[in-house]
Amino acid sequence: MEYLFISLIGYLLGSFPTAYLLLKKMRNVDITIQGSGNVGAMNTFDVTKSKILAVIVLLIDALKGLLSVYLSLLIFPLDFIYPALALSFAVFSHCYNPWLKFKGGRGLATSAGGTVLLFPVILIAWCIVWVIIFIMKRDIILANVWASGATMIIILSTAERIVKYSFPQAESISSLLLFSTGLMTIIFTRHINPLIELLNNKKFSLKGKDEQKTN
């Protein structure tokens, strides 16, 4: 019963459609049918060209993850599984929002907000990889995917050592791996389509260059 209660808290917090409500109120725009259709900070900027609105969306989406973990820790302060469940369900409902016909964001801001409290060392590792890849590739989607993949590899390869850096400390390595794998899976599923689109655009660009050379 406790698991269901905590999961519901996370799910309801995560389902708050920040970008959708903000853009409807401020610009009378339905973000689900504008730009990429993604209900998050990146598409908010793409649609509105407003850094302020994008940052507001980013911070509120991060706050959803932070609150889900914080509230679960208030109720169950010594068990890793409860904040892990709350954050996982917050990210899931953010990515597949029940109020928006299961459209949503990509889950990174909400994940980061919760991970600040739950597993800060992993968030730091993710950010370092993200910055490196972004500097090299100058593409946010690629940086997101590479950073998430690299972070998962780090967790899998060093689980026995880094488990002590979770807060509260995970009861077992398996619970840490289950949480991490679940969270990364949700994030990856929301990056499949933009990644395919990006790769197709690159192929088209390379094909165009080859045709120009032959001409």
PDB file of C-alpha atoms in Angstrom:
ATOM      1  CA  MET A   1       0.000   0.000   0.000  1.00  0.00           C
ATOM      2  CA  GLU A   2       2.874   2.347   0.809  1.00  0.00           C
ATOM      3  CA  TYR A   3       4.421   1.706  -2.610  1.00  0.00           C
ATOM      4  CA  LEU A   4       1.145   2.571  -4.321  1.00  0.00           C
ATOM      5  CA  PHE A   5       0.747   5.746  -2.266  1.00  0.00           C
ATOM      6  CA  ILE A   6       4.261   7.002  -3.014  1.00  0.00           C
ATOM      7  CA  SER A   7       3.962   6.080  -6.685  1.00  0.00           C
ATOM      8  CA  LEU A   8       0.715   8.044  -6.893  1.00  0.00           C
ATOM      9  CA  ILE A   9       2.338  11.117  -5.334  1.00  0.00           C
ATOM     10  CA  GLY A  10       5.129  10.997  -7.889  1.00  0.00           C
ATOM     11  CA  TYR A  11       2.733  10.345 -10.752  1.00  0.00           C
ATOM     12  CA  LEU A  12       0.481  13.291  -9.889  1.00  0.00           C
ATOM     13  CA  LEU A  13       3.384  15.695  -9.395  1.00  0.00           C
ATOM     14  CA  GLY A  14       5.030  14.624 -12.627  1.00  0.00           C
ATOM     15  CA  SER A  15       1.826  14.984 -14.606  1.00  0.00           C
ATOM     16  CA  PHE A  16       1.629  18.745 -14.047  1.00  0.00           C
ATOM     17  CA  PRO A  17       1.899  19.965 -17.679  1.00  0.00           C
ATOM     18  CA  THR A  18       4.134  22.982 -17.127  1.00  0.00           C
ATOM     19  CA  ALA A  19       4.953  23.948 -20.705  1.00  0.00           C
ATOM     20  CA  TYR A  20       1.427  23.309 -21.949  1.00  0.00           C
ATOM     21  CA  LEU A  21      -0.252  25.474 -19.303  1.00  0.00           C
ATOM     22  CA  LEU A  22       2.350  28.237 -19.438  1.00  0.00           C
ATOM     23  CA  LEU A  23       2.249  28.626 -23.215  1.00  0.00           C
ATOM     24  CA  LYS A  24      -1.542  28.431 -23.268  1.00  0.00           C
ATOM     25  CA  LYS A  25      -1.690  31.216 -20.697  1.00  0.00           C
ATOM     26  CA  MET A  26       1.122  33.427 -21.999  1.00  0.00           C
ATOM     27  CA  ARG A  27       0.947  32.888 -25.772  1.00  0.00           C
ATOM     28  CA  ASN A  28      -2.340  31.058 -26.405  1.00  0.00           C
ATOM     29  CA  VAL A  29      -0.312  28.281 -28.037  1.00  0.00           C
ATOM     30  CA  ASP A  30      -0.840  24.526 -27.834  1.00  0.00           C
ATOM     31  CA  ILE A  31       2.729  23.273 -27.536  1.00  0.00           C
ATOM     32  CA  THR A  32       1.683  19.682 -28.262  1.00  0.00           C
ATOM     33  CA  ILE A  33       1.054  20.630 -31.906  1.00  0.00           C
ATOM     34  CA  GLN A  34       3.822  23.195 -32.299  1.00  0.00           C
ATOM     35  CA  GLY A  35       7.478  22.603 -33.068  1.00  0.00           C
ATOM     36  CA  SER A  36       8.485  19.069 -32.152  1.00  0.00           C
ATOM     37  CA  GLY A  37       5.339  18.620 -30.046  1.00  0.00           C
ATOM     38  CA  ASN A  38       7.543  17.958 -27.033  1.00  0.00           C
ATOM     39  CA  VAL A  39       6.102  19.395 -23.817  1.00  0.00           C
ATOM     40  CA  GLY A  40       9.313  20.669 -22.299  1.00  0.00           C
ATOM     41  CA  ALA A  41      11.803  23.504 -22.057  1.00  0.00           C
ATOM     42  CA  MET A  42      13.568  22.868 -25.366  1.00  0.00           C
ATOM     43  CA  ASN A  43      10.405  23.009 -27.454  1.00  0.00           C
ATOM     44  CA  THR A  44       9.177  25.954 -25.395  1.00  0.00           C
ATOM     45  CA  PHE A  45      12.195  27.893 -26.613  1.00  0.00           C
ATOM     46  CA  ASP A  46      11.846  26.605 -30.182  1.00  0.00           C
ATOM     47  CA  VAL A  47       8.208  27.689 -30.320  1.00  0.00           C
ATOM     48  CA  THR A  48       8.383  31.004 -28.445  1.00  0.00           C
ATOM     49  CA  LYS A  49      12.061  32.009 -28.865  1.00  0.00           C
ATOM     50  CA  SER A  50      11.827  33.127 -25.241  1.00  0.00           C
ATOM     51  CA  LYS A  51      14.699  32.077 -22.985  1.00  0.00           C
ATOM     52  CA  ILE A  52      12.739  33.271 -19.958  1.00  0.00           C
ATOM     53  CA  LEU A  53       9.777  30.993 -20.656  1.00  0.00           C
ATOM     54  CA  ALA A  54      12.102  28.080 -21.406  1.00  0.00           C
ATOM     55  CA  VAL A  55      13.966  28.559 -18.123  1.00  0.00           C
ATOM     56  CA  ILE A  56      10.689  28.806 -16.190  1.00  0.00           C
ATOM     57  CA  VAL A  57       9.535  25.513 -17.720  1.00  0.00           C
ATOM     58  CA  LEU A  58      12.910  23.917 -16.997  1.00  0.00           C
ATOM     59  CA  LEU A  59      12.878  24.958 -13.343  1.00  0.00           C
ATOM     60  CA  ILE A  60       9.274  23.940 -12.674  1.00  0.00           C
ATOM     61  CA  ASP A  61       9.776  20.586 -14.392  1.00  0.00           C
ATOM     62  CA  ALA A  62      12.879  20.022 -12.263  1.00  0.00           C
ATOM     63  CA  LEU A  63      10.897  21.028  -9.185  1.00  0.00           C
ATOM     64  CA  LYS A  64       8.391  18.252  -9.914  1.00  0.00           C
ATOM     65  CA  GLY A  65      11.134  15.661  -9.565  1.00  0.00           C
ATOM     66  CA  LEU A  66      12.645  17.338  -6.528  1.00  0.00           C
ATOM     67  CA  LEU A  67       9.292  17.537  -4.737  1.00  0.00           C
ATOM     68  CA  SER A  68       8.440  13.919  -5.472  1.00  0.00           C
ATOM     69  CA  VAL A  69      11.687  12.788  -3.843  1.00  0.00           C
ATOM     70  CA  TYR A  70      11.495  15.310  -1.003  1.00  0.00           C
ATOM     71  CA  LEU A  71       7.946  14.382  -0.013  1.00  0.00           C
ATOM     72  CA  SER A  72       8.706  10.677  -0.098  1.00  0.00           C
ATOM     73  CA  LEU A  73      11.748  11.259   2.120  1.00  0.00           C
ATOM     74  CA  LEU A  74       9.595  13.150   4.607  1.00  0.00           C
ATOM     75  CA  ILE A  75       7.297  10.150   4.872  1.00  0.00           C
ATOM     76  CA  PHE A  76       9.909   7.384   4.544  1.00  0.00           C
ATOM     77  CA  PRO A  77      13.269   9.001   5.388  1.00  0.00           C
ATOM     78  CA  LEU A  78      15.403   5.859   5.521  1.00  0.00           C
ATOM     79  CA  ASP A  79      14.306   3.803   2.506  1.00  0.00           C
ATOM     80  CA  PHE A  80      15.798   4.304  -0.957  1.00  0.00           C
ATOM     81  CA  ILE A  81      12.994   2.462  -2.716  1.00  0.00           C
ATOM     82  CA  TYR A  82      10.323   5.060  -1.875  1.00  0.00           C
ATOM     83  CA  PRO A  83      11.982   8.176  -3.339  1.00  0.00           C
ATOM     84  CA  ALA A  84      13.205   6.038  -6.245  1.00  0.00           C
ATOM     85  CA  LEU A  85       9.634   4.956  -6.964  1.00  0.00           C
ATOM     86  CA  ALA A  86       8.294   8.487  -6.579  1.00  0.00           C
ATOM     87  CA  LEU A  87      10.848   9.906  -8.994  1.00  0.00           C
ATOM     88  CA  SER A  88      10.371   7.115 -11.526  1.00  0.00           C
ATOM     89  CA  PHE A  89       6.625   7.683 -11.636  1.00  0.00           C
ATOM     90  CA  ALA A  90       7.080  11.460 -11.757  1.00  0.00           C
ATOM     91  CA  VAL A  91       9.332  11.116 -14.792  1.00  0.00           C
ATOM     92  CA  PHE A  92       6.992   8.607 -16.418  1.00  0.00           C
ATOM     93  CA  SER A  93       3.921  10.832 -16.077  1.00  0.00           C
ATOM     94  CA  HIS A  94       5.917  13.844 -17.252  1.00  0.00           C
ATOM     95  CA  CYS A  95       6.968  11.945 -20.372  1.00  0.00           C
ATOM     96  CA  TYR A  96       3.579  10.329 -20.968  1.00  0.00           C
ATOM     97  CA  ASN A  97       1.197  12.869 -19.521  1.00  0.00           C
ATOM     98  CA  PRO A  98      -2.307  11.505 -18.844  1.00  0.00           C
ATOM     99  CA  TRP A  99      -3.852  14.989 -19.191  1.00  0.00           C
ATOM    100  CA  LEU A 100      -2.343  15.508 -22.666  1.00  0.00           C
ATOM    101  CA  LYS A 101      -3.283  12.197 -24.285  1.00  0.00           C
ATOM    102  CA  PHE A 102       0.052  10.786 -23.084  1.00  0.00           C
ATOM    103  CA  LYS A 103       2.140  13.388 -24.855  1.00  0.00           C
ATOM    104  CA  GLY A 104       4.879  14.912 -22.746  1.00  0.00           C
ATOM    105  CA  GLY A 105       8.459  15.982 -22.310  1.00  0.00           C
ATOM    106  CA  ARG A 106      11.701  14.028 -22.445  1.00  0.00           C
ATOM    107  CA  GLY A 107      12.108  13.653 -18.699  1.00  0.00           C
ATOM    108  CA  LEU A 108      15.577  15.079 -18.185  1.00  0.00           C
ATOM    109  CA  ALA A 109      14.671  18.139 -16.109  1.00  0.00           C
ATOM    110  CA  THR A 110      12.343  16.139 -13.864  1.00  0.00           C
ATOM    111  CA  SER A 111      14.967  13.405 -13.486  1.00  0.00           C
ATOM    112  CA  ALA A 112      17.638  15.958 -12.637  1.00  0.00           C
ATOM    113  CA  GLY A 113      15.456  17.640 -10.027  1.00  0.00           C
ATOM    114  CA  GLY A 114      14.916  14.388  -8.161  1.00  0.00           C
ATOM    115  CA  THR A 115      18.440  13.092  -8.625  1.00  0.00           C
ATOM    116  CA  VAL A 116      19.837  16.204  -6.933  1.00  0.00           C
ATOM    117  CA  LEU A 117      18.534  14.758  -3.674  1.00  0.00           C
ATOM    118  CA  LEU A 118      18.558  11.050  -4.409  1.00  0.00           C
ATOM    119  CA  PHE A 119      21.817  10.465  -6.274  1.00  0.00           C
ATOM    120  CA  PRO A 120      23.783  13.700  -6.852  1.00  0.00           C
ATOM    121  CA  VAL A 121      27.016  11.975  -7.894  1.00  0.00           C
ATOM    122  CA  ILE A 122      25.253  10.428 -10.881  1.00  0.00           C
ATOM    123  CA  LEU A 123      23.770  13.784 -11.860  1.00  0.00           C
ATOM    124  CA  ILE A 124      27.251  15.303 -11.796  1.00  0.00           C
ATOM    125  CA  ALA A 125      28.579  12.496 -14.003  1.00  0.00           C
ATOM    126  CA  TRP A 126      25.687  12.978 -16.442  1.00  0.00           C
ATOM    127  CA  CYS A 127      26.309  16.728 -16.645  1.00  0.00           C
ATOM    128  CA  ILE A 128      30.033  16.281 -17.291  1.00  0.00           C
ATOM    129  CA  VAL A 129      29.415  13.854 -20.151  1.00  0.00           C
ATOM    130  CA  TRP A 130      26.646  16.083 -21.531  1.00  0.00           C
ATOM    131  CA  VAL A 131      28.893  19.142 -21.644  1.00  0.00           C
ATOM    132  CA  ILE A 132      31.698  17.210 -23.356  1.00  0.00           C
ATOM    133  CA  ILE A 133      29.407  15.753 -26.024  1.00  0.00           C
ATOM    134  CA  PHE A 134      27.628  19.050 -26.611  1.00  0.00           C
ATOM    135  CA  ILE A 135      30.935  20.852 -27.120  1.00  0.00           C
ATOM    136  CA  MET A 136      31.988  18.167 -29.597  1.00  0.00           C
ATOM    137  CA  LYS A 137      28.708  17.726 -31.490  1.00  0.00           C
ATOM    138  CA  ARG A 138      26.775  20.950 -30.828  1.00  0.00           C
ATOM    139  CA  ASP A 139      23.546  18.991 -30.666  1.00  0.00           C
ATOM    140  CA  ILE A 140      21.305  18.743 -27.603  1.00  0.00           C
ATOM    141  CA  ILE A 141      19.618  15.467 -28.567  1.00  0.00           C
ATOM    142  CA  LEU A 142      22.926  13.694 -29.154  1.00  0.00           C
ATOM    143  CA  ALA A 143      24.283  15.096 -25.896  1.00  0.00           C
ATOM    144  CA  ASN A 144      21.187  13.867 -24.042  1.00  0.00           C
ATOM    145  CA  VAL A 145      21.448  10.359 -25.463  1.00  0.00           C
ATOM    146  CA  TRP A 146      25.211  10.021 -25.052  1.00  0.00           C
ATOM    147  CA  ALA A 147      25.156  11.379 -21.500  1.00  0.00           C
ATOM    148  CA  SER A 148      22.309   9.083 -20.481  1.00  0.00           C
ATOM    149  CA  GLY A 149      23.947   6.053 -22.080  1.00  0.00           C
ATOM    150  CA  ALA A 150      27.340   6.805 -20.562  1.00  0.00           C
ATOM    151  CA  THR A 151      25.781   7.340 -17.145  1.00  0.00           C
ATOM    152  CA  MET A 152      24.040   3.979 -17.352  1.00  0.00           C
ATOM    153  CA  ILE A 153      27.343   2.310 -18.245  1.00  0.00           C
ATOM    154  CA  ILE A 154      29.012   4.024 -15.282  1.00  0.00           C
ATOM    155  CA  ILE A 155      26.282   2.773 -12.950  1.00  0.00           C
ATOM    156  CA  LEU A 156      26.439  -0.783 -14.283  1.00  0.00           C
ATOM    157  CA  SER A 157      30.224  -0.969 -14.102  1.00  0.00           C
ATOM    158  CA  THR A 158      30.678   0.687 -10.703  1.00  0.00           C
ATOM    159  CA  ALA A 159      27.450  -0.209  -8.887  1.00  0.00           C
ATOM    160  CA  GLU A 160      29.199  -1.826  -5.936  1.00  0.00           C
ATOM    161  CA  ARG A 161      31.243   1.306  -5.302  1.00  0.00           C
ATOM    162  CA  ILE A 162      28.738   4.071  -6.036  1.00  0.00           C
ATOM    163  CA  VAL A 163      25.772   2.543  -4.212  1.00  0.00           C
ATOM    164  CA  LYS A 164      26.999   4.219  -1.027  1.00  0.00           C
ATOM    165  CA  TYR A 165      26.551   7.637  -2.647  1.00  0.00           C
ATOM    166  CA  SER A 166      22.787   7.280  -3.000  1.00  0.00           C
ATOM    167  CA  PHE A 167      20.632   8.998  -0.394  1.00  0.00           C
ATOM    168  CA  PRO A 168      19.223   7.200   1.439  1.00  0.00           C
ATOM    169  CA  GLN A 169      21.709   4.459   0.624  1.00  0.00           C
ATOM    170  CA  ALA A 170      20.117   1.829  -1.587  1.00  0.00           C
ATOM    171  CA  GLU A 171      19.301  -1.378   0.264  1.00  0.00           C
ATOM    172  CA  SER A 172      20.951  -3.444  -2.454  1.00  0.00           C
ATOM    173  CA  ILE A 173      22.761  -3.116  -5.753  1.00  0.00           C
ATOM    174  CA  SER A 174      19.786  -4.689  -7.514  1.00  0.00           C
ATOM    175  CA  SER A 175      17.428  -1.948  -6.287  1.00  0.00           C
ATOM    176  CA  LEU A 176      19.871   0.705  -7.517  1.00  0.00           C
ATOM    177  CA  LEU A 177      20.199  -0.971 -10.908  1.00  0.00           C
ATOM    178  CA  LEU A 178      16.446  -1.457 -11.226  1.00  0.00           C
ATOM    179  CA  PHE A 179      15.802   2.214 -10.500  1.00  0.00           C
ATOM    180  CA  SER A 180      18.554   3.440 -12.833  1.00  0.00           C
ATOM    181  CA  THR A 181      17.580   1.126 -15.674  1.00  0.00           C
ATOM    182  CA  GLY A 182      13.913   2.050 -15.388  1.00  0.00           C
ATOM    183  CA  LEU A 183      14.619   5.768 -15.357  1.00  0.00           C
ATOM    184  CA  MET A 184      17.007   5.610 -18.311  1.00  0.00           C
ATOM    185  CA  THR A 185      14.572   3.453 -20.273  1.00  0.00           C
ATOM    186  CA  ILE A 186      11.839   6.065 -19.888  1.00  0.00           C
ATOM    187  CA  ILE A 187      14.226   8.799 -21.001  1.00  0.00           C
ATOM    188  CA  PHE A 188      15.507   6.802 -23.972  1.00  0.00           C
ATOM    189  CA  THR A 189      12.004   6.043 -25.246  1.00  0.00           C
ATOM    190  CA  ARG A 190      11.328   9.783 -25.460  1.00  0.00           C
ATOM    191  CA  HIS A 191      14.505  10.319 -27.482  1.00  0.00           C
ATOM    192  CA  ILE A 192      13.983   7.618 -30.111  1.00  0.00           C
ATOM    193  CA  ASN A 193      11.967   9.711 -32.575  1.00  0.00           C
ATOM    194  CA  PRO A 194      14.093  12.888 -32.389  1.00  0.00           C
ATOM    195  CA  LEU A 195      17.236  10.758 -32.682  1.00  0.00           C
ATOM    196  CA  ILE A 196      15.909   8.987 -35.792  1.00  0.00           C
ATOM    197  CA  GLU A 197      14.921  12.346 -37.263  1.00  0.00           C
ATOM    198  CA  LEU A 198      18.367  13.739 -36.521  1.00  0.00           C
ATOM    199  CA  LEU A 199      20.117  10.778 -38.150  1.00  0.00           C
ATOM    200  CA  ASN A 200      17.868  10.990 -41.211  1.00  0.00           C
ATOM    201  CA  ASN A 201      18.633  14.691 -41.563  1.00  0.00           C
ATOM    202  CA  LYS A 202      22.352  13.974 -41.368  1.00  0.00           C
ATOM    203  CA  LYS A 203      22.046  11.266 -44.033  1.00  0.00           C
ATOM    204  CA  PHE A 204      20.107  13.662 -46.255  1.00  0.00           C
ATOM    205  CA  SER A 205      22.742  16.334 -45.708  1.00  0.00           C
ATOM    206  CA  LEU A 206      25.577  13.946 -46.586  1.00  0.00           C
ATOM    207  CA  LYS A 207      23.694  12.734 -49.656  1.00  0.00           C
ATOM    208  CA  GLY A 208      23.240  16.316 -50.815  1.00  0.00           C
ATOM    209  CA  LYS A 209      26.947  17.010 -50.422  1.00  0.00           C
ATOM    210  CA  ASP A 210      27.835  13.880 -52.404  1.00  0.00           C
ATOM    211  CA  GLU A 211      25.489  14.919 -55.217  1.00  0.00           C
ATOM    212  CA  GLN A 212      27.066  18.362 -55.323  1.00  0.00           C
ATOM    213  CA  LYS A 213      30.515  16.801 -55.621  1.00  0.00           C
ATOM    214  CA  THR A 214      29.456  14.540 -58.499  1.00  0.00           C
ATOM    215  CA  ASN A 215      27.899  17.501 -60.292  1.00  0.00           C
TER     216      ASN A 215
END
